[in-house]
PDB file of C-alpha atoms in Angstrom:
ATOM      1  CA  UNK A   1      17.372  12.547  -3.608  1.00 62.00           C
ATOM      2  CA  UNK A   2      16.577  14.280  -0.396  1.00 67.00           C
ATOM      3  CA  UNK A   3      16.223  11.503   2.326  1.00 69.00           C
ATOM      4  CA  UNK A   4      16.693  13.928   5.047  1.00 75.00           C
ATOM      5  CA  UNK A   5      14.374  17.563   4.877  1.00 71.00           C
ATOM      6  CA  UNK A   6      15.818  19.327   8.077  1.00 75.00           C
ATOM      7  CA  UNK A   7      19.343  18.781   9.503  1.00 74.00           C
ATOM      8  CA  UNK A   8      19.818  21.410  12.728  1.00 76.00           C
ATOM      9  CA  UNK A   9      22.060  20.381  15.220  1.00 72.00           C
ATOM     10  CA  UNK A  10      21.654  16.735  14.803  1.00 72.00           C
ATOM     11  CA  UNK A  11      18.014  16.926  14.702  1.00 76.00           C
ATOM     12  CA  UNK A  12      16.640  15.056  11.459  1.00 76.00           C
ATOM     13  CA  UNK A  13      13.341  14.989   9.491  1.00 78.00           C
ATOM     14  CA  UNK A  14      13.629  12.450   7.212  1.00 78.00           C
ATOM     15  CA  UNK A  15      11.791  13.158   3.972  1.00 81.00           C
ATOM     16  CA  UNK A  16       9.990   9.895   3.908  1.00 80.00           C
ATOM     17  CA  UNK A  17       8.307  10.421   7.245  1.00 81.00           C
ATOM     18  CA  UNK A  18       7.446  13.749   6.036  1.00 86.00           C
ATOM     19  CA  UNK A  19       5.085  12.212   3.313  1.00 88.00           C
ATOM     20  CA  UNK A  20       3.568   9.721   4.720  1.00 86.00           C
ATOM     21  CA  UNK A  21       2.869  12.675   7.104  1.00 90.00           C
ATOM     22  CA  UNK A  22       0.914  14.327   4.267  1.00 93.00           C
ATOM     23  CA  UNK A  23      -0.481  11.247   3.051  1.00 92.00           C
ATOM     24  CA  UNK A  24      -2.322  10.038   6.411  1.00 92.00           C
ATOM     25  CA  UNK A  25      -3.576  13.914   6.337  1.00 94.00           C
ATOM     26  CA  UNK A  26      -4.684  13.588   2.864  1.00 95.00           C
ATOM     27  CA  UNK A  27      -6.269  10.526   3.684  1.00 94.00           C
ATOM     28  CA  UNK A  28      -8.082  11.999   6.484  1.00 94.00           C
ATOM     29  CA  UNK A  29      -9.493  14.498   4.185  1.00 95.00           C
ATOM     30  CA  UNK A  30     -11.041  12.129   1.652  1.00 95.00           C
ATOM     31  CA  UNK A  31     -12.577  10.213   5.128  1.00 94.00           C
ATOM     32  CA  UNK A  32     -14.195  13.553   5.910  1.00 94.00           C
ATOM     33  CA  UNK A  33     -15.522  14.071   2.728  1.00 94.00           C
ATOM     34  CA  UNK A  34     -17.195  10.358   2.436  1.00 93.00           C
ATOM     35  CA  UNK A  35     -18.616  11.388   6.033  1.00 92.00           C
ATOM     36  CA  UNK A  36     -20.297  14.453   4.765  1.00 92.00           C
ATOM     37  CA  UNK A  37     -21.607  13.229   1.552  1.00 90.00           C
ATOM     38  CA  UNK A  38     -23.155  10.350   3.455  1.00 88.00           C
ATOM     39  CA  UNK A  39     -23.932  11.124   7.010  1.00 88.00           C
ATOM     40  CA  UNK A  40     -21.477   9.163   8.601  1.00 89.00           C
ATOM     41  CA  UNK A  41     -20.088   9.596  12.148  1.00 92.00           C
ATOM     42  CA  UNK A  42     -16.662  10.904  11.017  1.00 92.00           C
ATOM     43  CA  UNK A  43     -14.869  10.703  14.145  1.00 93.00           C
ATOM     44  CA  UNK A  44     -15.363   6.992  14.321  1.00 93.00           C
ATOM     45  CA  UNK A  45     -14.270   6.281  11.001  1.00 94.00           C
ATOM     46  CA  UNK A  46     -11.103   8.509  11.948  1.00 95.00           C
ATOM     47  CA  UNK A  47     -10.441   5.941  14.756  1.00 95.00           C
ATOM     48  CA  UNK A  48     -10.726   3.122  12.159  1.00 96.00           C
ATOM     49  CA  UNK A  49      -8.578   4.388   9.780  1.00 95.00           C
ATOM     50  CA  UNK A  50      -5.739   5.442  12.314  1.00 95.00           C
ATOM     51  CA  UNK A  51      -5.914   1.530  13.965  1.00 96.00           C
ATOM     52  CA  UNK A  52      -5.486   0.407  10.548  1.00 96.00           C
ATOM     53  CA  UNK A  53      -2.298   2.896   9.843  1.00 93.00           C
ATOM     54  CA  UNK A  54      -0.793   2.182  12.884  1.00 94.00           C
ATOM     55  CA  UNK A  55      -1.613  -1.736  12.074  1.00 95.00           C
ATOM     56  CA  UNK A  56      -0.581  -1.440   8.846  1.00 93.00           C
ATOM     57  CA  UNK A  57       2.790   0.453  10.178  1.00 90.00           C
ATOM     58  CA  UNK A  58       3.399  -2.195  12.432  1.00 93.00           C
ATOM     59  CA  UNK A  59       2.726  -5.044  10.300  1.00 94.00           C
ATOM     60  CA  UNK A  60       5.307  -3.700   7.285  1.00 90.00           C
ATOM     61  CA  UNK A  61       7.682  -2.778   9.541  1.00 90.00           C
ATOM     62  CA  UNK A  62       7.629  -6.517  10.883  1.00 92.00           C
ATOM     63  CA  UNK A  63       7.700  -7.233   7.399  1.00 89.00           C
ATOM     64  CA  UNK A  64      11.077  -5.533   6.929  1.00 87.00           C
ATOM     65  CA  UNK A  65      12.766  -6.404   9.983  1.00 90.00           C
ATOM     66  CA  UNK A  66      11.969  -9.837   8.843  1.00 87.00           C
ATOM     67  CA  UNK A  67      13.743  -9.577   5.775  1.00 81.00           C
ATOM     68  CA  UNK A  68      16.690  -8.014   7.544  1.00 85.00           C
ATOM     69  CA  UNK A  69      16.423 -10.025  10.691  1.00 87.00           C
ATOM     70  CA  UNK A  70      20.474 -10.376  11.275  1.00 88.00           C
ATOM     71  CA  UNK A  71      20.643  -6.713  10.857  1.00 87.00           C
ATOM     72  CA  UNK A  72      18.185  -6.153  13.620  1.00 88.00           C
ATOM     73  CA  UNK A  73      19.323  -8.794  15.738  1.00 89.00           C
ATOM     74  CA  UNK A  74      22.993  -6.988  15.703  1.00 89.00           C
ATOM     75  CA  UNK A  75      21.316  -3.313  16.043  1.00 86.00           C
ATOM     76  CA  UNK A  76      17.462  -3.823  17.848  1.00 87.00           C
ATOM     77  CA  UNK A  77      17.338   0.086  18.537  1.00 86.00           C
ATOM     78  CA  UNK A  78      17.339  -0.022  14.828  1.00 84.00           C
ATOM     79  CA  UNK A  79      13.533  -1.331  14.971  1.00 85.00           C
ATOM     80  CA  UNK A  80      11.822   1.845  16.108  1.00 82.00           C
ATOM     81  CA  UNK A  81      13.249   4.053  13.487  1.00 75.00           C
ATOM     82  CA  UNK A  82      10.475   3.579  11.105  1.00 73.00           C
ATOM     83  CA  UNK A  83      10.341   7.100  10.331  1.00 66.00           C
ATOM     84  CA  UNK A  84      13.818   6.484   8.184  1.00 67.00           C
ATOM     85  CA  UNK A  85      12.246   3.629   6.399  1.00 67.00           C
ATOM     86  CA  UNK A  86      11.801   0.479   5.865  1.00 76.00           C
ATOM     87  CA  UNK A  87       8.145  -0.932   5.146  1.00 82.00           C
ATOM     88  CA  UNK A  88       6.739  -4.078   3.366  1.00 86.00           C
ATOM     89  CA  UNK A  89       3.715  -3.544   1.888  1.00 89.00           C
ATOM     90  CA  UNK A  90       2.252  -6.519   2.033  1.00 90.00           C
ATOM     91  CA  UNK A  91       2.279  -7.238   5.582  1.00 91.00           C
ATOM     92  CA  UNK A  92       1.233  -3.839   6.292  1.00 92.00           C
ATOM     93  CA  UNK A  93      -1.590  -4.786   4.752  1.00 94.00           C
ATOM     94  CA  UNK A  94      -2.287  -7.846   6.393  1.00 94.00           C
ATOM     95  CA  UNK A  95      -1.500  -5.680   9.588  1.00 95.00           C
ATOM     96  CA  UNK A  96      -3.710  -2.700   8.874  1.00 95.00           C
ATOM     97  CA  UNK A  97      -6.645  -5.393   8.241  1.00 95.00           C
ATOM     98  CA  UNK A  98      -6.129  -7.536  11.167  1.00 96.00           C
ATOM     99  CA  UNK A  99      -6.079  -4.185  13.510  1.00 97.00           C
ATOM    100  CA  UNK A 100      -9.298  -2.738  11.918  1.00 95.00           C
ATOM    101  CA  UNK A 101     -11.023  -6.288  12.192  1.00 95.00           C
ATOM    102  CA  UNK A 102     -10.083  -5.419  16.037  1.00 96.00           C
ATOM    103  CA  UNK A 103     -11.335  -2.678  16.249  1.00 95.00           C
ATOM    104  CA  UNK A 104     -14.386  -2.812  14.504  1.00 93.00           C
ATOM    105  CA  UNK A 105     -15.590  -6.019  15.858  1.00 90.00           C
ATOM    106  CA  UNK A 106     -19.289  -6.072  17.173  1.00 85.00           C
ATOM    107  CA  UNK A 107     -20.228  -3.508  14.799  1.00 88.00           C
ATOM    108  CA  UNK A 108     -22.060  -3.929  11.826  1.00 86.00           C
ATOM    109  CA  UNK A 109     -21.181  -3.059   7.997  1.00 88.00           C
ATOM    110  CA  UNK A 110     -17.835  -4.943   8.050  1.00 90.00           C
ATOM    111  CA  UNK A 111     -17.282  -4.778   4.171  1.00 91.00           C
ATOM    112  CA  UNK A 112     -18.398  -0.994   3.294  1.00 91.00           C
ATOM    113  CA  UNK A 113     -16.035  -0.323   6.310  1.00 94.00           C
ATOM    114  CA  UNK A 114     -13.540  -2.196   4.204  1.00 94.00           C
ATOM    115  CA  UNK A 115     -14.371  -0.219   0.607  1.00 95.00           C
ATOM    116  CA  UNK A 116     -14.185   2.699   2.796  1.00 95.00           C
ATOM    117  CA  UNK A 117     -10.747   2.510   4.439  1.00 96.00           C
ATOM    118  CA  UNK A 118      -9.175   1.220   1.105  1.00 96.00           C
ATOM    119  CA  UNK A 119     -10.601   4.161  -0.619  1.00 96.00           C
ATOM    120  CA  UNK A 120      -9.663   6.166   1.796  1.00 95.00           C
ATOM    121  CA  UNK A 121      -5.918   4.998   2.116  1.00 95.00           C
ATOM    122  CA  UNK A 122      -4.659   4.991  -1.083  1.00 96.00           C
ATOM    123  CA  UNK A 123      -3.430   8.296  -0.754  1.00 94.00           C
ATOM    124  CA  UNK A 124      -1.100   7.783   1.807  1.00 93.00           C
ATOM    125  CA  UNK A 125       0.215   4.612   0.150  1.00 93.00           C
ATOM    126  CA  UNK A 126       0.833   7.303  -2.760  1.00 95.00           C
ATOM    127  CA  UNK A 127       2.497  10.102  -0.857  1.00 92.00           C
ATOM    128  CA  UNK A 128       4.331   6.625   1.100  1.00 89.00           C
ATOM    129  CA  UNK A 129       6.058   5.874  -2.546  1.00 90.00           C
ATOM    130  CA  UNK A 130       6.946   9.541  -3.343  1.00 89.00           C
ATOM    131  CA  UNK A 131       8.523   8.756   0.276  1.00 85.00           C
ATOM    132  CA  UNK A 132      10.656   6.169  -0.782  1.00 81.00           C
ATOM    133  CA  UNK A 133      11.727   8.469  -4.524  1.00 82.00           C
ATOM    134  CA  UNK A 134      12.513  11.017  -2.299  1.00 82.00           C
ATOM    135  CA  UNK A 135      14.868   8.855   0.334  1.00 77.00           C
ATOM    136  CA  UNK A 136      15.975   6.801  -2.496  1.00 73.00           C
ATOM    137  CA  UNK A 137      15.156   3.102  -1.178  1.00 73.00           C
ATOM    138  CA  UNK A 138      12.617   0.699  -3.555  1.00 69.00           C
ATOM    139  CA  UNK A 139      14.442   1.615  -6.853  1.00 71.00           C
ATOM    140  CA  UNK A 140      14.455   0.425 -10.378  1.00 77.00           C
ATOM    141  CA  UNK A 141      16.606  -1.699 -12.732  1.00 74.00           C
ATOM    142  CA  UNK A 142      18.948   0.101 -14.346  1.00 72.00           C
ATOM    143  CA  UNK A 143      18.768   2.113 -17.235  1.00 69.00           C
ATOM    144  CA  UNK A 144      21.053  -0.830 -19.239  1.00 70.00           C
ATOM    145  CA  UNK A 145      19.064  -3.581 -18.429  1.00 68.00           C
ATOM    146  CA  UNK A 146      16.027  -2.126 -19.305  1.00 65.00           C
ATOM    147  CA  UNK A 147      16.864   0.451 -22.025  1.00 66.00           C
ATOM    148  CA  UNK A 148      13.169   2.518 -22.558  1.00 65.00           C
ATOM    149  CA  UNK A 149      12.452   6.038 -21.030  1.00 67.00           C
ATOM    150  CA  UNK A 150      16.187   7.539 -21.070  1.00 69.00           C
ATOM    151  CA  UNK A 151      14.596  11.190 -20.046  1.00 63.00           C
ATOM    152  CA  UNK A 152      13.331   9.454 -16.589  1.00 72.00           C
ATOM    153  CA  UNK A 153      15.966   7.468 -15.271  1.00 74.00           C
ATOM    154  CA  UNK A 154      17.829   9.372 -12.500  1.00 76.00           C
ATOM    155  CA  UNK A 155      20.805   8.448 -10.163  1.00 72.00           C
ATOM    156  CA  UNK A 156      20.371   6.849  -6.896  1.00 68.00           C
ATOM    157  CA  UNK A 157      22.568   8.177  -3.759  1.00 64.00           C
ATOM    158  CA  UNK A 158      25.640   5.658  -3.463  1.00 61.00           C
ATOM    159  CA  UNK A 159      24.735   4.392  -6.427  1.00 68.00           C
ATOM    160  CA  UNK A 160      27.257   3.967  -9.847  1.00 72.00           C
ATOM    161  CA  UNK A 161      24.259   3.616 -12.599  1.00 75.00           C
ATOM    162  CA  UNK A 162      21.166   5.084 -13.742  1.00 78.00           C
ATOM    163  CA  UNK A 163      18.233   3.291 -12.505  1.00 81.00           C
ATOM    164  CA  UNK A 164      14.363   3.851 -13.263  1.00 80.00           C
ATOM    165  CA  UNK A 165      12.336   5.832 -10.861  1.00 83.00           C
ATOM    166  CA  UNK A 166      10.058   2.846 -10.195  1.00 87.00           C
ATOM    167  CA  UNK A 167       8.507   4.581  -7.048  1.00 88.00           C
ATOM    168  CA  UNK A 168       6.808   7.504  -9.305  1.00 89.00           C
ATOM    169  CA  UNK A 169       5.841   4.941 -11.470  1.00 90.00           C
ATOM    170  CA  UNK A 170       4.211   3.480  -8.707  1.00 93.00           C
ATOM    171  CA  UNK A 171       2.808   6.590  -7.058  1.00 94.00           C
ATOM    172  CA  UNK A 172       1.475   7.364 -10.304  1.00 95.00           C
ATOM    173  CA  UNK A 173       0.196   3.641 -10.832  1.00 96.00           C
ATOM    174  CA  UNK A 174      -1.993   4.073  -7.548  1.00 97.00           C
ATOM    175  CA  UNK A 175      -3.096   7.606  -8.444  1.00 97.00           C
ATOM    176  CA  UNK A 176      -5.029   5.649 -11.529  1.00 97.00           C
ATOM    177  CA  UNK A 177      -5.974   2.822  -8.998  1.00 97.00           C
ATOM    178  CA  UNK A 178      -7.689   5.878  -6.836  1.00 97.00           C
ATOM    179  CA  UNK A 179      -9.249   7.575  -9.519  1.00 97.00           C
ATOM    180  CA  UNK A 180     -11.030   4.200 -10.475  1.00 97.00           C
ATOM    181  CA  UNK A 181     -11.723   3.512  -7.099  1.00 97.00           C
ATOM    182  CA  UNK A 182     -13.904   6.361  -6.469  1.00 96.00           C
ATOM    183  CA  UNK A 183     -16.052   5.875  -9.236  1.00 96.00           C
ATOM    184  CA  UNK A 184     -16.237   2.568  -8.595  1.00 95.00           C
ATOM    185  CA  UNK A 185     -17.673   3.951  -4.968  1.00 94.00           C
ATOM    186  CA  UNK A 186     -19.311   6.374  -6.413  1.00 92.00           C
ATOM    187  CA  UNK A 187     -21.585   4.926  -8.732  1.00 92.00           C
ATOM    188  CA  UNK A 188     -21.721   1.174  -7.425  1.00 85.00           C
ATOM    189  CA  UNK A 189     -23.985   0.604  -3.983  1.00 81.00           C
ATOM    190  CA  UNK A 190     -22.765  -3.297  -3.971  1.00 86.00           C
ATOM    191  CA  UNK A 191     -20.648  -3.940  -0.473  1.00 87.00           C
ATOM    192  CA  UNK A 192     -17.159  -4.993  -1.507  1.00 90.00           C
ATOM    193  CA  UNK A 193     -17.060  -3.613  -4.935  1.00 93.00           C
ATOM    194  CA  UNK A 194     -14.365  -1.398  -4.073  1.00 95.00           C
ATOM    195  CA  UNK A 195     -12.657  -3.815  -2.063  1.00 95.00           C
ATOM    196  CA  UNK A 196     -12.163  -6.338  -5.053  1.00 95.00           C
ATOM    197  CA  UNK A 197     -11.594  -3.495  -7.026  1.00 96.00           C
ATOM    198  CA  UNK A 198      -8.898  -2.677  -5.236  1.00 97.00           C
ATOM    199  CA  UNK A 199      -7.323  -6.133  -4.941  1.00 95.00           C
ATOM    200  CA  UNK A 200      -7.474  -6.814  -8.390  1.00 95.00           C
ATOM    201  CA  UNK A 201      -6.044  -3.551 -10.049  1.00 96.00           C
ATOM    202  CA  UNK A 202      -3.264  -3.657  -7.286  1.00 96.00           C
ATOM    203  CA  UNK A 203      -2.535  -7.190  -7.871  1.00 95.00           C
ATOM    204  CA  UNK A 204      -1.902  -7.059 -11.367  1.00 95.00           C
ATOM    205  CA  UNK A 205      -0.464  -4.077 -11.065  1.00 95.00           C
ATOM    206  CA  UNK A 206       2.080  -4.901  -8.588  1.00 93.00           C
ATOM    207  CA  UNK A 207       2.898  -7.596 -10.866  1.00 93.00           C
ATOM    208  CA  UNK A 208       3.793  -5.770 -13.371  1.00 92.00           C
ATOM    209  CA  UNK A 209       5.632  -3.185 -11.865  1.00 91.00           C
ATOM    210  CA  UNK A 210       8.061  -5.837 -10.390  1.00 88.00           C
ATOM    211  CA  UNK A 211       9.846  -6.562 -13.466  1.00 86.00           C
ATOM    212  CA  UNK A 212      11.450  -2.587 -13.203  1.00 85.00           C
ATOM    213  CA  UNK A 213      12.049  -2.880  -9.490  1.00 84.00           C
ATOM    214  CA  UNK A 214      15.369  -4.237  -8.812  1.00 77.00           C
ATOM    215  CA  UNK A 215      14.114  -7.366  -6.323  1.00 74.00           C
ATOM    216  CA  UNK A 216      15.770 -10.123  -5.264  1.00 69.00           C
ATOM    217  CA  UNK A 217      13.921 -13.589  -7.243  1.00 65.00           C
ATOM    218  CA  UNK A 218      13.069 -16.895  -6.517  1.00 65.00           C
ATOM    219  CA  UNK A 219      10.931 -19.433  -8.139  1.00 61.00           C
ATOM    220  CA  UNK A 220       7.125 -19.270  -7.369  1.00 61.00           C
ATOM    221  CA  UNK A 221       5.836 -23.266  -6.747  1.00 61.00           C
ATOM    222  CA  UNK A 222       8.903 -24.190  -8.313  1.00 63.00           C
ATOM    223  CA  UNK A 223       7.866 -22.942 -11.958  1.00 66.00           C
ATOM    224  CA  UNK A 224       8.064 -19.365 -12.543  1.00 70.00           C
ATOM    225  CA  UNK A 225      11.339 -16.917 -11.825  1.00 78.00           C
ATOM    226  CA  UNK A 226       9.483 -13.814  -9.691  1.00 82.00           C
ATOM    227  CA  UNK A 227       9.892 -12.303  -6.791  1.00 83.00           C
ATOM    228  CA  UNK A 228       7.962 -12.253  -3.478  1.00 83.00           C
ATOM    229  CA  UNK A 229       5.701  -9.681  -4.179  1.00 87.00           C
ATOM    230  CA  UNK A 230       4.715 -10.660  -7.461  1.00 89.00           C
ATOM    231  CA  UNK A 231       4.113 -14.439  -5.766  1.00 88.00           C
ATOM    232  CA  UNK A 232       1.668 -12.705  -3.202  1.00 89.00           C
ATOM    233  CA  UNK A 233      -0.064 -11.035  -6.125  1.00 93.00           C
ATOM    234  CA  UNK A 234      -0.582 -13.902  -7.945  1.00 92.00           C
ATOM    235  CA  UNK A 235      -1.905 -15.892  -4.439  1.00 92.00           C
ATOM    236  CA  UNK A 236      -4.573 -12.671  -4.187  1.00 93.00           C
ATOM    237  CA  UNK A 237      -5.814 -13.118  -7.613  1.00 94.00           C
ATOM    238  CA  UNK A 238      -6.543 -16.454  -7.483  1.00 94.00           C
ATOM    239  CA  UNK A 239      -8.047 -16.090  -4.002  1.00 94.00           C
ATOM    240  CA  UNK A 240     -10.324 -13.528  -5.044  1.00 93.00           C
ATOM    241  CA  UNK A 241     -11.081 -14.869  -8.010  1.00 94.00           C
ATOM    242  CA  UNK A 242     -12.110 -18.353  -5.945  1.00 95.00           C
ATOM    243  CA  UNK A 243     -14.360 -16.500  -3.535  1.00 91.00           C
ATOM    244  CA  UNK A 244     -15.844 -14.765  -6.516  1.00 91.00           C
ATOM    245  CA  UNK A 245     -16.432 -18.106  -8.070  1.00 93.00           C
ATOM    246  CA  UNK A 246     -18.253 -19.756  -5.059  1.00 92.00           C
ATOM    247  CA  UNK A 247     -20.428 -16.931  -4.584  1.00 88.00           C
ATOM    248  CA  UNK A 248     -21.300 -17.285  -8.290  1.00 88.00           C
ATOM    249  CA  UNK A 249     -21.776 -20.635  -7.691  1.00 90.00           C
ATOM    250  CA  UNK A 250     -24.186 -19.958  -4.682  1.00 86.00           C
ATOM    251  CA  UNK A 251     -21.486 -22.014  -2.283  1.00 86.00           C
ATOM    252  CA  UNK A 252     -20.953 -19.171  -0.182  1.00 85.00           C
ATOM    253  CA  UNK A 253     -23.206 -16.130   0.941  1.00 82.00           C
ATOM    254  CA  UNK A 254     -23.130 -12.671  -1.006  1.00 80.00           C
ATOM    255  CA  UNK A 255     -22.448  -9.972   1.377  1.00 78.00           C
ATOM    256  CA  UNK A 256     -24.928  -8.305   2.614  1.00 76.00           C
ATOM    257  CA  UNK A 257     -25.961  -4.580   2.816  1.00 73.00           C
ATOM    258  CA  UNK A 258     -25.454  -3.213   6.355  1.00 73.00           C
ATOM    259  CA  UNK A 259     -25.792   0.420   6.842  1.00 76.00           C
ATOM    260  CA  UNK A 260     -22.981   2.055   9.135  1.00 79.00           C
ATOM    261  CA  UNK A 261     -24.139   4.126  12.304  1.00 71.00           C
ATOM    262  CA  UNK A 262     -25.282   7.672  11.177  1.00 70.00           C
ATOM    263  CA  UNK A 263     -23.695  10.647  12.628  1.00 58.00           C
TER     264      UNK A 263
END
């Protein structure tokens, strides 16, 4: 692992930083390519997407500090190091979302903003999980409790055992989710297709990739053994898969198509 890239005098650039560094720039890329291909005003959907990554930085780092709250409490200067790590995805989510809503509001095209900045995003959550293999926080099970793949398990800094490297698996994971996504965006003109996409193939895949990530459980409505994150994918699905339902149903409006502002 290499959780910190430069070491000079005391001055430290932590790895993790450094690819979600990469990431956000990668993500800006695929935003200027969307712009081109469709005539969109591409320095307003560069101020969208950084309110939503410093949203969704905000909100995951809330997230963590939550789950560590009497560390915090003992060390507060501890909150501002984001840059070492330290993010719940989840509530970054949640975060990113409720800061683009903000900043958005009073325009029109509120969902193909949405497909947009999801497509567009996914990249840094990828670089964000190469990140995490590269600082060594978010890791697997280990190798005896979950005895398949023997050529991939590595060993974790201040760590006795061989774990899996669940955060490739991941950034790989979302790498598929991204290829799908853009032809999903590419060849569907329905608002929200990519959105639902999105929150369905991360869901279950999220899901799934908790039983290798060493996470603490507890029992979902009192039934099933999981762990938070696979609760909150669960609560997505069935969400979705409600509001899909009642549109069906004709309960509830479809979205309409709203064009965005043209450059």
């Amino acid at each position: 692992m290499y959780p910190i890239l430069i070491n000079v005098s005391g001055f430290q650039v932590f790895t993790s930083g450094v690819m979600w560094f990469i990431g956000c720039c990668v993500a800006a890329l695929v935003l200027l390519k969307i712009s081109k291909d469709q005539n969109l005003p591409y320095w307003l959907l560069i101020r969208m997407q950084l309110a939503c990554l410093i949203g969704g930085i905000i909100g995951a780092r809330l997230g963590y500090i939550h789950l560590n709250l009497e560390f915090f409490t003992n060390n507060p200067l501890e909150i501002l190091k984001f840059y070492k790590g330290g993010m719940v995805y989840y509530w970054g989510f949640v975060g990113g979302l409720t800061a683009g809503f903000l900043f958005w509001r009073g325009r029109t095209g509120w969902i193909k903003i949405c497909d947009i900045m999801i497509l567009s995003l996914v990249p840094a959550h990828i670089m964000g999980r190469v990140g995490c293999y590269l600082h060594g926080c978010c890791f697997g099970l280990g190798f005896q409790k979950l005895p398949y793949l023997e050529w991939l398990v590595v060993r974790f800094p201040a760590d006795n055992i061989l774990r899996h490297p669940v955060q490739l698996y991941s950034a790989f994971g979302l790498l598929v989710i991204f290829i799908v996504l853009c032809l999903v965006y590419k060849n569907s003109k329905r608002p929200g297709l990519v959105t639902i996409t999105y929150i369905y193939s991360y869901a279950i895949f999220r899901f799934t990739i908790e039983f290798v990530r060493d996470d603490p459980r507890g029992y979902f409505f009192d039934i099933l053994t999981l762990s938070t994150s696979q609760g909150i994918a669960l609560v997505s699905v069935m969400i979705t898969t409600l509001y899909l339902l009642l549109i069906q149903l004709n309960l509830i409006s479809k979205p309409k198509i709203c064009e965005l502002p043209k450059s």
